[in-house]
Amino acid sequence: MPSEQPGVTPHDWLDHDAGPVVRPYAMTQGRVAPAGDEFDLVAFVVATVPDMPQGPQLQPEHHAIVAAAWEPISVVELASQLDLSIGVVRVLLGDLRSAGLISLYEPPAATQPHDVDVLKAVVNGLRAL
């Protein structure tokens, strides 16, 4: 641990290498599930409005999501690009979807059940290796 400065009290919210740290539950106000229906991690996110209205319920992360989603981007890529945990991004996307500021498009393969015969063939092929 780096040497402490004299007269300065260390805080739990300060990481000496990264700077101030905001815990994920602070960004989501303690929520762990998105508002509305669940969505797949490979679903595409698209912003529906060019300029977001300023409001007390919208955080800087909401604005960053809409800016990044002006072109279609998957939920996983969005989390990576914004350097946020996937859980936080899903909750924030739920907020934006409820407000009508984004649309989510699920790929067809994510909404259809898996074909058991195909899965068996893959398992048998792997066993043959």
CSV table of C-alpha atoms in Angstrom, one decimal:
chain,number,residue,atom,x,y,z
A,1,MET,CA,0.0,0.0,0.0
A,2,PRO,CA,1.4,3.5,-0.8
A,3,SER,CA,2.6,5.6,2.0
A,4,GLU,CA,-0.2,7.7,3.6
A,5,GLN,CA,0.1,11.4,3.6
A,6,PRO,CA,0.4,12.9,7.1
A,7,GLY,CA,-2.8,14.5,8.4
A,8,VAL,CA,-5.0,12.8,5.7
A,9,THR,CA,-7.5,10.2,6.7
A,10,PRO,CA,-7.8,7.2,4.2
A,11,HIS,CA,-11.2,6.5,2.8
A,12,ASP,CA,-12.7,3.2,1.6
A,13,TRP,CA,-14.0,5.0,-1.5
A,14,LEU,CA,-10.6,6.1,-2.7
A,15,ASP,CA,-8.3,3.7,-4.6
A,16,HIS,CA,-4.8,5.3,-4.7
A,17,ASP,CA,-4.2,3.9,-8.2
A,18,ALA,CA,-7.7,4.5,-9.8
A,19,GLY,CA,-8.9,7.5,-7.9
A,20,PRO,CA,-12.4,7.8,-6.4
A,21,VAL,CA,-14.4,4.6,-6.8
A,22,VAL,CA,-18.2,4.5,-7.2
A,23,ARG,CA,-19.7,1.2,-6.2
A,24,PRO,CA,-22.1,-0.3,-8.8
A,25,TYR,CA,-25.0,-0.3,-6.4
A,26,ALA,CA,-24.7,3.5,-6.1
A,27,MET,CA,-25.2,3.8,-9.9
A,28,THR,CA,-28.2,1.6,-9.9
A,29,GLN,CA,-29.6,2.9,-6.6
A,30,GLY,CA,-29.4,-0.6,-5.1
A,31,ARG,CA,-31.4,-2.3,-8.0
A,32,VAL,CA,-30.0,-5.5,-9.4
A,33,ALA,CA,-32.6,-6.3,-12.1
A,34,PRO,CA,-33.7,-4.2,-15.1
A,35,ALA,CA,-37.2,-2.7,-15.2
A,36,GLY,CA,-39.5,-4.7,-17.4
A,37,ASP,CA,-38.7,-8.0,-19.2
A,38,GLU,CA,-35.2,-9.5,-19.1
A,39,PHE,CA,-33.1,-9.3,-22.3
A,40,ASP,CA,-30.3,-11.3,-23.7
A,41,LEU,CA,-26.7,-10.1,-23.4
A,42,VAL,CA,-26.2,-10.3,-27.2
A,43,ALA,CA,-29.3,-8.1,-27.8
A,44,PHE,CA,-28.7,-5.0,-29.9
A,45,VAL,CA,-29.3,-1.6,-28.3
A,46,VAL,CA,-30.3,1.4,-30.5
A,47,ALA,CA,-30.9,4.9,-29.2
A,48,THR,CA,-34.3,6.3,-30.3
A,49,VAL,CA,-33.6,10.0,-29.7
A,50,PRO,CA,-30.7,12.0,-30.9
A,51,ASP,CA,-30.6,14.3,-27.9
A,52,MET,CA,-31.6,13.1,-24.4
A,53,PRO,CA,-33.6,15.4,-22.2
A,54,GLN,CA,-31.9,16.5,-19.1
A,55,GLY,CA,-33.6,15.2,-16.0
A,56,PRO,CA,-33.0,14.5,-12.4
A,57,GLN,CA,-33.5,10.7,-12.9
A,58,LEU,CA,-30.9,10.5,-15.7
A,59,GLN,CA,-27.3,9.9,-14.7
A,60,PRO,CA,-24.1,10.5,-16.7
A,61,GLU,CA,-24.0,6.8,-17.4
A,62,HIS,CA,-27.5,7.0,-19.0
A,63,HIS,CA,-26.2,9.7,-21.3
A,64,ALA,CA,-23.1,7.7,-22.2
A,65,ILE,CA,-25.2,4.7,-23.1
A,66,VAL,CA,-27.4,6.7,-25.4
A,67,ALA,CA,-24.4,8.3,-27.1
A,68,ALA,CA,-22.7,4.9,-27.6
A,69,ALA,CA,-25.9,3.3,-28.9
A,70,TRP,CA,-26.6,5.7,-31.6
A,71,GLU,CA,-25.5,2.9,-33.9
A,72,PRO,CA,-26.6,-0.6,-33.0
A,73,ILE,CA,-24.3,-2.2,-30.3
A,74,SER,CA,-24.7,-5.3,-28.3
A,75,VAL,CA,-25.3,-5.1,-24.5
A,76,VAL,CA,-22.0,-6.9,-23.9
A,77,GLU,CA,-20.0,-4.5,-26.2
A,78,LEU,CA,-21.7,-1.6,-24.5
A,79,ALA,CA,-20.6,-2.7,-21.1
A,80,SER,CA,-17.1,-3.2,-22.3
A,81,GLN,CA,-16.9,0.1,-24.1
A,82,LEU,CA,-18.2,2.1,-21.1
A,83,ASP,CA,-16.1,0.1,-18.6
A,84,LEU,CA,-19.2,-0.8,-16.5
A,85,SER,CA,-20.2,-4.1,-15.1
A,86,ILE,CA,-22.8,-6.0,-17.1
A,87,GLY,CA,-25.3,-5.9,-14.2
A,88,VAL,CA,-25.1,-2.1,-14.0
A,89,VAL,CA,-25.6,-1.7,-17.7
A,90,ARG,CA,-28.6,-4.0,-17.7
A,91,VAL,CA,-30.3,-2.0,-15.0
A,92,LEU,CA,-29.5,1.3,-16.7
A,93,LEU,CA,-30.8,-0.1,-20.0
A,94,GLY,CA,-34.0,-1.1,-18.3
A,95,ASP,CA,-34.4,2.6,-17.2
A,96,LEU,CA,-33.8,3.9,-20.7
A,97,ARG,CA,-36.1,1.3,-22.3
A,98,SER,CA,-38.9,2.3,-19.8
A,99,ALA,CA,-38.4,6.0,-20.7
A,100,GLY,CA,-38.5,5.2,-24.5
A,101,LEU,CA,-35.0,6.4,-25.1
A,102,ILE,CA,-33.6,3.1,-26.5
A,103,SER,CA,-34.9,0.0,-28.3
A,104,LEU,CA,-33.6,-3.5,-27.8
A,105,TYR,CA,-33.6,-6.1,-30.6
A,106,GLU,CA,-33.1,-9.7,-29.6
A,107,PRO,CA,-31.4,-11.9,-32.2
A,108,PRO,CA,-33.7,-14.7,-33.4
A,109,ALA,CA,-31.4,-17.5,-32.1
A,110,ALA,CA,-31.7,-16.0,-28.5
A,111,THR,CA,-35.5,-16.2,-28.5
A,112,GLN,CA,-35.8,-19.7,-30.0
A,113,PRO,CA,-35.3,-22.9,-28.0
A,114,HIS,CA,-32.2,-24.9,-28.7
A,115,ASP,CA,-32.5,-27.9,-31.1
A,116,VAL,CA,-31.7,-31.0,-28.9
A,117,ASP,CA,-30.6,-32.9,-31.9
A,118,VAL,CA,-28.0,-30.3,-32.8
A,119,LEU,CA,-26.7,-30.2,-29.2
A,120,LYS,CA,-26.4,-34.0,-29.2
A,121,ALA,CA,-24.5,-34.0,-32.4
A,122,VAL,CA,-22.1,-31.4,-31.0
A,123,VAL,CA,-21.6,-33.5,-27.8
A,124,ASN,CA,-21.0,-36.6,-29.9
A,125,GLY,CA,-18.6,-34.8,-32.1
A,126,LEU,CA,-16.6,-33.5,-29.1
A,127,ARG,CA,-16.5,-37.0,-27.6
A,128,ALA,CA,-15.1,-38.4,-30.9
A,129,LEU,CA,-12.1,-36.0,-30.6
